Structures are given as structure tokens and as C-alpha cells.
Amino acid sequence: MTEPVKRVYAFGKDAQGNNVTEGNTTMKATLGGKGANLAEMANIGLPVPPGFTISCQTCMEYANAGNVWPEGVLDTIHEYRLDLEDRIGKKIGDAEDPLLVSVRSGAPMSMPGMMDTVLNLGLNDESIIGLIKQTENPRFAWDSYRRFIQMFSNVVMGLDGDLFENAINAMKAVRGVKSDTDLTAEDLQELVAEFKGIFTENVSGEEYPALVVDGSVQFPQDPMVQLKLAIEAVFGSWNNPRAVLYRKKNKISDDLGTAVNVQCMVFGNKGNTSATGVAFTRNPANGAKEFYGDYLVNAQGEDVVAGIRNTSPIADLKHVEGLEEAGRELEEIFVLLENHFHDMMDIEFTIEQGKLFMLQTRVGKRTAAAALHIAIDMEKEGLIDKKEAVRRVAPDQLDQLLHPQFDKNADYDVLARGLNASPGAAVGEAVFSSADAVAAAEAGRKCVLVRWETNPDDLAGMIAAEGILTSHGGKTSHAAVIARGMGAPCVCGVEALKIDAEKKQATVAGTDVVIKEGDMISLDGTSGIVVLGAVDLVMPELTGDLDTILEWADEFRKLGVRANADNPEDAKLSRDFGASGIGLCRTEHMFLGERKQIIQTFILNDDDAVREKAVGELFEAQTGDFYGMFKEMDGLPVIVRLLDPPLHEFLESPRALDVEIARLEATGGDKTLIAEKRMLMERIDGFAEQNPMLGLRGCRLGIVYPILPEMQVRAIATATAKLKKEGLDPKPEIMIPLVSTVAELEKLRAVAEKIIAEVAAEEGVELDIEVGTMIELPRAAVTADEIATQADFFSFGTNDLTQTTFGFSRDDVEAEFVPQYLQEHLLPYNPFATIDPGVAKLVEMGVKLGHEGNPDLVCGVCGEHGGDPDSIHTFNKIGLDYVSCSPYRVPVARLAAAQAALEEE
């Protein structure tokens, strides 16, 4: 069997017992995971029912041509079908001794349960006679036929499965029985006729003219028609909604396609010496070295996973009368498969009248705890080495160990969806203001803070709440960034949520649901879903296994891992998680609470004396802040970013102030107070900018208001000097934000060096404080050779660099149109979550040019991408010195950095 492009591959033995398999486990991209591993099991001599695999590429050719078969493929499938019949000695549809086949999907990446399967294909009104003759079991034969019609109608034709389940339930009610197995052969024969009638009534003749016989649609009797339609259905299932969603969530490419495996049927429902089951070679929940799984006697595979009958544990199988030998053989195969694949394997098997058959094996899905435990155990057992053990644990899985999650057994309905901004799950009563969140927490009540979007004023409420829910903003919005830093679950950009903060309630578009203050809600920041009511949570259990894997990871990684932290508590947490320093301390987060009034006084007054007094108060506060941070991180670097955001962010909301003035006027309020509020409104309006994120912020703020960077540098230097006098080893570094020209950095560096020298002289200590800059504008990246002459280090702020490179407003686009861009493949992924190749080129250019300007330059990244595993692989290739991320992402980054280094070996 030859073809210009090979699209079909045989597996299993021929009629003489010779292995004629054409594939192996390395061919997953072509044969899919299932087909490749069926081939591999056949190659190592396991009992695999023979069949053939149609390639993944054929699926994509078919789909991309508008569901039109590539030329010659149907002829090739026909040749392989005839070959399969020769190998088995049976023919599909034969009235004497029919061959029945299964048609199953199998993508290159494991997608359990996402695509479709058809069993018992080849049964018709003639072959049923042959099946009865060969098995001498009419009930088994008619049960197989009714299952085939039911599955074919649902999977291939898209009919509602309830149409058939209702017919079965009606039959059981008439017969006065409770279980499907209590129905007789005659009952099942009657159901077959009824099922064919349901098929005729619900399938469109216009859509399927080939199924029209004598003027009406009939269930197809030609096995070749059955096979063609079934293969097309499996190809089509590659793009069903659940498969598309699964790929999106697991970052699997849409252009891989699924293979189709056509395999001889074996039957687990031929009586009490037949069975079917699903098993794992180890416990996928906790990693224990034990055979784990379920089986059913006298059943087919779908019965096990459907949960319609109570299963038995796999360990009991070898003790069941008539199944003892198959059970022992299965356990031997478990060991053989682990030794062959060097991993925990997921297995599907069928026992037909005492004989064991292997239907599938693949690397088994497992929890994070199990992944760690299995990797360490297998290293101890000599199955894998430390490097492979580190590769085995998916970095994103570690979120399961660091945050509470929804109980996987919980039953709930999703009310709304947003962006999965910060991992973990939270349950609490809905509150609509920061003050209410604080009050609820003080009263001992758990709450979820629900806001249109958060701002710095909401920090107290965000800290008090169990989780944060916003209707606006993206993964790099204020809510998302702060939540990740605190390790709080957060769902952002839930556009369906219409919040009325004044009434303390929210409606959900498309529903009649109204969430009122005090109503219990649950949110899952890992998947971005919102649920009305309380969902049971599972708390993480940290074990020594995590420390072991991370210690091994540290042996292999080249990238340093620092943390973004703004207070001593987060700094301590970062250090506990293994951070090698602070890569970003955002000083604006220190200007909240009571201090907000001080900074407002500075902003809103023109009187120099008043401003100097306010700055003096801020200096005292900032010195204490830095003292605590540097002390907690003693001996490790702490990069302090000077004030970055536009000043209006520290002022009252003009919208809220306008409402307050209107209310005072409507209620006859004090005229003097109204006048003061109006004056304040005018002052705030004076700071308004058309595009504040590109306006008076960053280094520009320090140049226009030099008293601010002078105060901050003095506070940093003073805190450092104090700690040095106490015998500690503080290592602060000063970062100038949003530089676009070397002149800006040169000017502000000179200011910093002057202040540092003054403090060193005043305190009588030597101060060696490095000064660098944040590269977050394209111009800075392309002129990095110039800027580096004035910098000791570069820290790439990839949040703003992505924003300015794309011309996207990150707080708007993630909810407004990024989802549509992703759906239409205008973007491969959200560039604010995973670094974009174009932005990465700017980073790479900045690193290369920067080292030309300063060979000793240290380069890191402090944007949210610093905690994203895919981005870390990119940064490792670029040659950065470190990444910096939120404290709870530090373990993830340590593991991802090791895997990135191992990938390049």
C-alpha cells in the first residue's frame, strides 16, 4: 500500500502473527498520542487489537479544505480496511462472522474526553445475525447494536442523547425493571427498532441525502458509509467547543489536528469473564506507588467513565473468578509500561472472555502533588535522573500547591466569566467598597470585593477581602497586579457584570441574577469564573517534595529569580519562596492610607513651604519603609523604583467628587463647603491628561518635580546608612523609570549620586548604591547603547513595553477586543500574559546594545511576564540575568528557569 503522501498507518499483527506496525511512540505529531502509543505497545509485544491510524495532517487538510477529503485518501482507507479484514479473517458487515471496529480520536497532545469516539461500527440488520451466530448470545448482540445506533446518532449525527435515554427509561418502566442489564434480548431488539425510528425522525434528508432510502432517512446499513461518516465526525470534533476551549486553556495549537484510530473491537460485555477498565500505574492524586483505577465486569468502556454503574477498584481484579489470569497479566503490563516509558501511564483495557487486550496507554494526567512525588520517587528508583525529574513538573501546576482551589467534586454553575488574573479560589459575601470589605473582615466575615476596577485607594479592602472581582481591566490592571503580589485570587474584566456601587448590587447581563451586598459568591482566579453561592474549597498542602524539586531546579537554572515586593511582609514571603532579591519595589504603593493626604497636600498646593513640609513627612515615612525592606532582604539586592505613576492617581476621583457636589447642592448643603469642593475639583481637573500613561509620569515627574526624587533617594540612602551602622549588609539599587533618552537618565543619575554622597558624608559611612533604569519604551530599547553609559543595570518593564510597542491601552484592550483577536487568530495569545516575539526582539536588542554601552551591565525583567513560564523560556534564550515576579510566582519561575536551561542543553 503506497501513496505519494503517507496518511494511513497500520498497527498490530497480521494473520500469521507477525508485527506489521508502521509507527512508534516518536510519531505523535503524525499518529497522535493514542495512535503512536498503540503502535509502540504493538512493537513491544503487548496484546493490542489490530487496526490502522489516519494521520493528524489528514484531519487538517480535510478541515482546511472546507471538510473535503484530500484526493485519494478514501481509496487508501479502503485499502487499509481490506488489509485489516485479511489480518483478522473477518469482514465488516458480514452476515456470518462480522468484524466490528471502533473509531477513536487521538491528538498529538493529550486531550482526555475532549473529542469523539464511536464503538461497534459495522453492525447492521445483516451483521447482527452473524454476531448472534458467532457468540451464541443474542442479548449481547442486540445490546451492542442498540449502543452503536445510540452512539452513532449522538456523536456522528449530533442528535440529543436524551432521545435515546428516554426510550430506554420508558422501556424499563414498562418492563418493571431498574437496570439496563435487566432488559432481555427481545427488549433490546425492540429498542433497536425504536432507535432507528428516532434516527429517521430527527435526521435531515436534505443534509444527508445519501441516507435517504425510499423517500425517508434510514439508519445507514452500508458499513462503508458508517465508517466514512464516523471518521468525518471524529475529524470534526477537533473543532468542537470543548476541544477548542481545552486547547486555549492548555496552550495547544489549533493547527495540529487529530488522528483517527480504526481498531478491531473487543468486548468487555460478553458475560462474567469479560470486563473493561481504566487504570493508572501509580496514584494520580497523591503519587503513591500503587495500581490505581476502576473496572466493570460485563461492560463496555463508556460505562466506566460515564459513571452509570458502580465500579470496582483495579486491585481486586486478579481475585475475581474467571478474571484472575488477566488481572495478574495486567499488573505485569503496568510494570512493563512504566519501565518502557519511564513515566506514570494511563491505561485503558478490555478483557474478552478471559483474554486481556490493551486499548490505549498515554502519560497520565496528575495533580501537582502527585507530579512532584512521582518525579522524586522515579529518580530514586533510577527510572529518570534529576534533570528529567525537574522537566516532569509543569510550572503552572505549582499554583495548585500555593493557593486554595475549587473542590473538583463540587457541583456548581458558572454565572459569568472573565480573565484569570490571579490564581486561586475565594468564597465570601459580596461587598462593593473597600471600607465595607475592611468592616466585614474586622467582623470576622469573609468577603469578595466587587468593583468596576480597583485603584490605590482600594488597597485596604483588597487586603481584607478573600478575593477581588472586577468588571473592567485586564491581567495587568491594578487589581490583577496587586492581587498577584498578595497571592489573592482575582477575576478581572467580567463584562457581563453591571455594577451599581451606590446601590451595592450588581446585575449579570443575559440573566435575571442580581448580586446584592451580603450574597455569597465564589470566584476561581485560575480559570476566570464566577459562581453564585459558596463552592467548597480545597486548601493546599505544601510538602517537602516541592522543596526537593526546587532545590534540584536551582542546580540547573541560569536565570536568577527575584520578586516584586513593596513591603517587608511581601519581602519576607519572597525570601521564603527562594527569591534572590527584590527586582521591583514600587514606591507609589507606599503612598497610600494616611500618607495619601500628605502627597495630596504636596500636589495641590503651590506654597513652597507647605510642599517642603509635606515632603519632609514623606521622607520620614519612606525612610522607615526602606529600612524595613532592606533589613528583611539583608545581603540581597533590592531595586527601588522611584515614583512612576501620574500624580492624578493620588487625587480624589473627579467623578465621585462631582457626585458629592451635586448631592450637597440638591440637599441644600453648606455653601462654603460646596465652594471648597468646587475649587478642589478645578485643581484636580488641572492635572487631567488626555493620555496619562504617556504623560507626566516616570522620570518626567522627577524632572518637573525634582524635590520628589531627591526625597526618595535621601530616604533610601539614610535607611541604608542606618542598617550599615547596625552591622547589616543592605544592597539597595535605585531605578529611574520610563527613560526615553540618555539625557534624562544622566540628569537624574547626577541628582541621585549627589544625594547619596551627601548622606554618606553626614552619616559617616561608605555608600555604594547602584543606579539603573527601567527600559519600557521602544526608543529606550533601540538606543540602549547610549543609555547604558549612564546605567549600572537595566530592568525591562515588559508591561509598558508591550503597551507602547503595540499601541494598546492594556487596561482596556484585554476586555474590549483581545478575546476577539484570539478567537479570530489575529493574535496567537494575550501579549500581556506571554511575551510577544516583537516585544522580545526589543528586549534582545536592548540587552545586546546595552552591553555594548556597558559590558558590566546587569539585565533583568520586572514585568508580569517575569512569572510566566513561556516568557521565561524566551528570556533565558535572550540571555537576561534574572526575572522578577510576584512572590507567589517565585517557585514557578525557579522551576521554569531550570526547564528553560535544560531545553537548551
mmCIF file with all atom_site columns, N, CA and C in Angstrom, residues 701-734:
data_model
loop_
_atom_site.group_PDB
_atom_site.id
_atom_site.type_symbol
_atom_site.label_atom_id
_atom_site.label_alt_id
_atom_site.label_comp_id
_atom_site.label_asym_id
_atom_site.label_entity_id
_atom_site.label_seq_id
_atom_site.pdbx_PDB_ins_code
_atom_site.Cartn_x
_atom_site.Cartn_y
_atom_site.Cartn_z
_atom_site.occupancy
_atom_site.B_iso_or_equiv
_atom_site.pdbx_formal_charge
_atom_site.auth_seq_id
_atom_site.auth_comp_id
_atom_site.auth_asym_id
_atom_site.auth_atom_id
_atom_site.pdbx_PDB_model_num
ATOM 1   N N  . LEU A 1 701 ? 8.324  63.023 35.754 1.00 0.00 ? 701 LEU A N  1
ATOM 2   C CA . LEU A 1 701 ? 7.794  63.527 37.024 1.00 0.00 ? 701 LEU A CA 1
ATOM 3   C C  . LEU A 1 701 ? 8.939  64.022 37.905 1.00 0.00 ? 701 LEU A C  1
ATOM 4   N N  . GLY A 1 702 ? 10.043 63.248 37.921 1.00 0.00 ? 702 GLY A N  1
ATOM 5   C CA . GLY A 1 702 ? 11.194 63.634 38.728 1.00 0.00 ? 702 GLY A CA 1
ATOM 6   C C  . GLY A 1 702 ? 11.903 64.859 38.208 1.00 0.00 ? 702 GLY A C  1
ATOM 7   N N  . ILE A 1 703 ? 11.853 65.083 36.905 1.00 0.00 ? 703 ILE A N  1
ATOM 8   C CA . ILE A 1 703 ? 12.492 66.260 36.313 1.00 0.00 ? 703 ILE A CA 1
ATOM 9   C C  . ILE A 1 703 ? 11.647 67.508 36.573 1.00 0.00 ? 703 ILE A C  1
ATOM 10  N N  . VAL A 1 704 ? 10.326 67.388 36.465 1.00 0.00 ? 704 VAL A N  1
ATOM 11  C CA . VAL A 1 704 ? 9.428  68.527 36.699 1.00 0.00 ? 704 VAL A CA 1
ATOM 12  C C  . VAL A 1 704 ? 9.337  68.852 38.187 1.00 0.00 ? 704 VAL A C  1
ATOM 13  N N  . TYR A 1 705 ? 9.347  67.804 39.033 1.00 0.00 ? 705 TYR A N  1
ATOM 14  C CA . TYR A 1 705 ? 9.268  67.991 40.488 1.00 0.00 ? 705 TYR A CA 1
ATOM 15  C C  . TYR A 1 705 ? 10.520 67.356 41.126 1.00 0.00 ? 705 TYR A C  1
ATOM 16  N N  . PRO A 1 706 ? 11.703 67.989 41.000 1.00 0.00 ? 706 PRO A N  1
ATOM 17  C CA . PRO A 1 706 ? 12.951 67.370 41.475 1.00 0.00 ? 706 PRO A CA 1
ATOM 18  C C  . PRO A 1 706 ? 12.964 67.083 42.970 1.00 0.00 ? 706 PRO A C  1
ATOM 19  N N  . ILE A 1 707 ? 12.134 67.778 43.722 1.00 0.00 ? 707 ILE A N  1
ATOM 20  C CA . ILE A 1 707 ? 12.107 67.563 45.163 1.00 0.00 ? 707 ILE A CA 1
ATOM 21  C C  . ILE A 1 707 ? 11.676 66.131 45.508 1.00 0.00 ? 707 ILE A C  1
ATOM 22  N N  . LEU A 1 708 ? 10.880 65.480 44.598 1.00 0.00 ? 708 LEU A N  1
ATOM 23  C CA . LEU A 1 708 ? 10.401 64.125 44.869 1.00 0.00 ? 708 LEU A CA 1
ATOM 24  C C  . LEU A 1 708 ? 11.515 63.085 44.757 1.00 0.00 ? 708 LEU A C  1
ATOM 25  N N  . PRO A 1 709 ? 12.266 63.017 43.635 1.00 0.00 ? 709 PRO A N  1
ATOM 26  C CA . PRO A 1 709 ? 13.366 62.043 43.601 1.00 0.00 ? 709 PRO A CA 1
ATOM 27  C C  . PRO A 1 709 ? 14.449 62.342 44.635 1.00 0.00 ? 709 PRO A C  1
ATOM 28  N N  . GLU A 1 710 ? 14.685 63.624 44.921 1.00 0.00 ? 710 GLU A N  1
ATOM 29  C CA . GLU A 1 710 ? 15.671 63.962 45.940 1.00 0.00 ? 710 GLU A CA 1
ATOM 30  C C  . GLU A 1 710 ? 15.257 63.376 47.288 1.00 0.00 ? 710 GLU A C  1
ATOM 31  N N  . MET A 1 711 ? 13.967 63.531 47.635 1.00 0.00 ? 711 MET A N  1
ATOM 32  C CA . MET A 1 711 ? 13.470 62.987 48.893 1.00 0.00 ? 711 MET A CA 1
ATOM 33  C C  . MET A 1 711 ? 13.595 61.477 48.930 1.00 0.00 ? 711 MET A C  1
ATOM 34  N N  . GLN A 1 712 ? 13.214 60.806 47.845 1.00 0.00 ? 712 GLN A N  1
ATOM 35  C CA . GLN A 1 712 ? 13.224 59.349 47.836 1.00 0.00 ? 712 GLN A CA 1
ATOM 36  C C  . GLN A 1 712 ? 14.648 58.799 47.907 1.00 0.00 ? 712 GLN A C  1
ATOM 37  N N  . VAL A 1 713 ? 15.561 59.391 47.150 1.00 0.00 ? 713 VAL A N  1
ATOM 38  C CA . VAL A 1 713 ? 16.951 58.935 47.184 1.00 0.00 ? 713 VAL A CA 1
ATOM 39  C C  . VAL A 1 713 ? 17.538 59.162 48.578 1.00 0.00 ? 713 VAL A C  1
ATOM 40  N N  . ARG A 1 714 ? 17.227 60.298 49.175 1.00 0.00 ? 714 ARG A N  1
ATOM 41  C CA . ARG A 1 714 ? 17.730 60.567 50.523 1.00 0.00 ? 714 ARG A CA 1
ATOM 42  C C  . ARG A 1 714 ? 17.196 59.534 51.511 1.00 0.00 ? 714 ARG A C  1
ATOM 43  N N  . ALA A 1 715 ? 15.922 59.170 51.387 1.00 0.00 ? 715 ALA A N  1
ATOM 44  C CA . ALA A 1 715 ? 15.344 58.163 52.280 1.00 0.00 ? 715 ALA A CA 1
ATOM 45  C C  . ALA A 1 715 ? 16.022 56.805 52.084 1.00 0.00 ? 715 ALA A C  1
ATOM 46  N N  . ILE A 1 716 ? 16.278 56.438 50.833 1.00 0.00 ? 716 ILE A N  1
ATOM 47  C CA . ILE A 1 716 ? 16.955 55.167 50.540 1.00 0.00 ? 716 ILE A CA 1
ATOM 48  C C  . ILE A 1 716 ? 18.356 55.170 51.149 1.00 0.00 ? 716 ILE A C  1
ATOM 49  N N  . ALA A 1 717 ? 19.082 56.255 50.928 1.00 0.00 ? 717 ALA A N  1
ATOM 50  C CA . ALA A 1 717 ? 20.459 56.334 51.428 1.00 0.00 ? 717 ALA A CA 1
ATOM 51  C C  . ALA A 1 717 ? 20.503 56.363 52.947 1.00 0.00 ? 717 ALA A C  1
ATOM 52  N N  . THR A 1 718 ? 19.577 57.081 53.561 1.00 0.00 ? 718 THR A N  1
ATOM 53  C CA . THR A 1 718 ? 19.543 57.183 55.026 1.00 0.00 ? 718 THR A CA 1
ATOM 54  C C  . THR A 1 718 ? 19.244 55.837 55.662 1.00 0.00 ? 718 THR A C  1
ATOM 55  N N  . ALA A 1 719 ? 18.252 55.121 55.111 1.00 0.00 ? 719 ALA A N  1
ATOM 56  C CA . ALA A 1 719 ? 17.921 53.788 55.631 1.00 0.00 ? 719 ALA A CA 1
ATOM 57  C C  . ALA A 1 719 ? 19.112 52.840 55.476 1.00 0.00 ? 719 ALA A C  1
ATOM 58  N N  . THR A 1 720 ? 19.807 52.961 54.358 1.00 0.00 ? 720 THR A N  1
ATOM 59  C CA . THR A 1 720 ? 20.974 52.105 54.103 1.00 0.00 ? 720 THR A CA 1
ATOM 60  C C  . THR A 1 720 ? 22.081 52.397 55.116 1.00 0.00 ? 720 THR A C  1
ATOM 61  N N  . ALA A 1 721 ? 22.329 53.663 55.335 1.00 0.00 ? 721 ALA A N  1
ATOM 62  C CA . ALA A 1 721 ? 23.372 54.052 56.284 1.00 0.00 ? 721 ALA A CA 1
ATOM 63  C C  . ALA A 1 721 ? 23.053 53.558 57.691 1.00 0.00 ? 721 ALA A C  1
ATOM 64  N N  . LYS A 1 722 ? 21.810 53.678 58.088 1.00 0.00 ? 722 LYS A N  1
ATOM 65  C CA . LYS A 1 722 ? 21.398 53.238 59.423 1.00 0.00 ? 722 LYS A CA 1
ATOM 66  C C  . LYS A 1 722 ? 21.648 51.744 59.596 1.00 0.00 ? 722 LYS A C  1
ATOM 67  N N  . LEU A 1 723 ? 21.286 50.944 58.596 1.00 0.00 ? 723 LEU A N  1
ATOM 68  C CA . LEU A 1 723 ? 21.472 49.493 58.671 1.00 0.00 ? 723 LEU A CA 1
ATOM 69  C C  . LEU A 1 723 ? 22.954 49.124 58.664 1.00 0.00 ? 723 LEU A C  1
ATOM 70  N N  . LYS A 1 724 ? 23.749 49.853 57.893 1.00 0.00 ? 724 LYS A N  1
ATOM 71  C CA . LYS A 1 724 ? 25.188 49.574 57.876 1.00 0.00 ? 724 LYS A CA 1
ATOM 72  C C  . LYS A 1 724 ? 25.794 49.827 59.259 1.00 0.00 ? 724 LYS A C  1
ATOM 73  N N  . LYS A 1 725 ? 25.345 50.870 59.927 1.00 0.00 ? 725 LYS A N  1
ATOM 74  C CA . LYS A 1 725 ? 25.837 51.162 61.268 1.00 0.00 ? 725 LYS A CA 1
ATOM 75  C C  . LYS A 1 725 ? 25.450 50.059 62.253 1.00 0.00 ? 725 LYS A C  1
ATOM 76  N N  . GLU A 1 726 ? 24.350 49.338 61.937 1.00 0.00 ? 726 GLU A N  1
ATOM 77  C CA . GLU A 1 726 ? 23.900 48.243 62.800 1.00 0.00 ? 726 GLU A CA 1
ATOM 78  C C  . GLU A 1 726 ? 24.607 46.937 62.456 1.00 0.00 ? 726 GLU A C  1
ATOM 79  N N  . GLY A 1 727 ? 25.514 46.989 61.489 1.00 0.00 ? 727 GLY A N  1
ATOM 80  C CA . GLY A 1 727 ? 26.285 45.806 61.134 1.00 0.00 ? 727 GLY A CA 1
ATOM 81  C C  . GLY A 1 727 ? 25.652 44.934 60.069 1.00 0.00 ? 727 GLY A C  1
ATOM 82  N N  . LEU A 1 728 ? 24.598 45.422 59.417 1.00 0.00 ? 728 LEU A N  1
ATOM 83  C CA . LEU A 1 728 ? 23.934 44.652 58.365 1.00 0.00 ? 728 LEU A CA 1
ATOM 84  C C  . LEU A 1 728 ? 24.519 45.015 57.000 1.00 0.00 ? 728 LEU A C  1
ATOM 85  N N  . ASP A 1 729 ? 24.035 44.309 55.982 1.00 0.00 ? 729 ASP A N  1
ATOM 86  C CA . ASP A 1 729 ? 24.592 44.469 54.629 1.00 0.00 ? 729 ASP A CA 1
ATOM 87  C C  . ASP A 1 729 ? 23.487 44.781 53.623 1.00 0.00 ? 729 ASP A C  1
ATOM 88  N N  . PRO A 1 730 ? 22.873 45.955 53.717 1.00 0.00 ? 730 PRO A N  1
ATOM 89  C CA . PRO A 1 730 ? 21.816 46.314 52.753 1.00 0.00 ? 730 PRO A CA 1
ATOM 90  C C  . PRO A 1 730 ? 22.396 46.540 51.366 1.00 0.00 ? 730 PRO A C  1
ATOM 91  N N  . LYS A 1 731 ? 21.622 46.167 50.343 1.00 0.00 ? 731 LYS A N  1
ATOM 92  C CA . LYS A 1 731 ? 22.095 46.320 48.967 1.00 0.00 ? 731 LYS A CA 1
ATOM 93  C C  . LYS A 1 731 ? 21.020 46.951 48.082 1.00 0.00 ? 731 LYS A C  1
ATOM 94  N N  . PRO A 1 732 ? 20.662 48.201 48.365 1.00 0.00 ? 732 PRO A N  1
ATOM 95  C CA . PRO A 1 732 ? 19.649 48.848 47.530 1.00 0.00 ? 732 PRO A CA 1
ATOM 96  C C  . PRO A 1 732 ? 20.211 49.243 46.174 1.00 0.00 ? 732 PRO A C  1
ATOM 97  N N  . GLU A 1 733 ? 19.333 49.314 45.197 1.00 0.00 ? 733 GLU A N  1
ATOM 98  C CA . GLU A 1 733 ? 19.660 49.820 43.875 1.00 0.00 ? 733 GLU A CA 1
ATOM 99  C C  . GLU A 1 733 ? 18.527 50.757 43.475 1.00 0.00 ? 733 GLU A C  1
ATOM 100 N N  . ILE A 1 734 ? 18.859 51.872 42.868 1.00 0.00 ? 734 ILE A N  1
ATOM 101 C CA . ILE A 1 734 ? 17.863 52.887 42.521 1.00 0.00 ? 734 ILE A CA 1
ATOM 102 C C  . ILE A 1 734 ? 17.543 52.804 41.038 1.00 0.00 ? 734 ILE A C  1
#
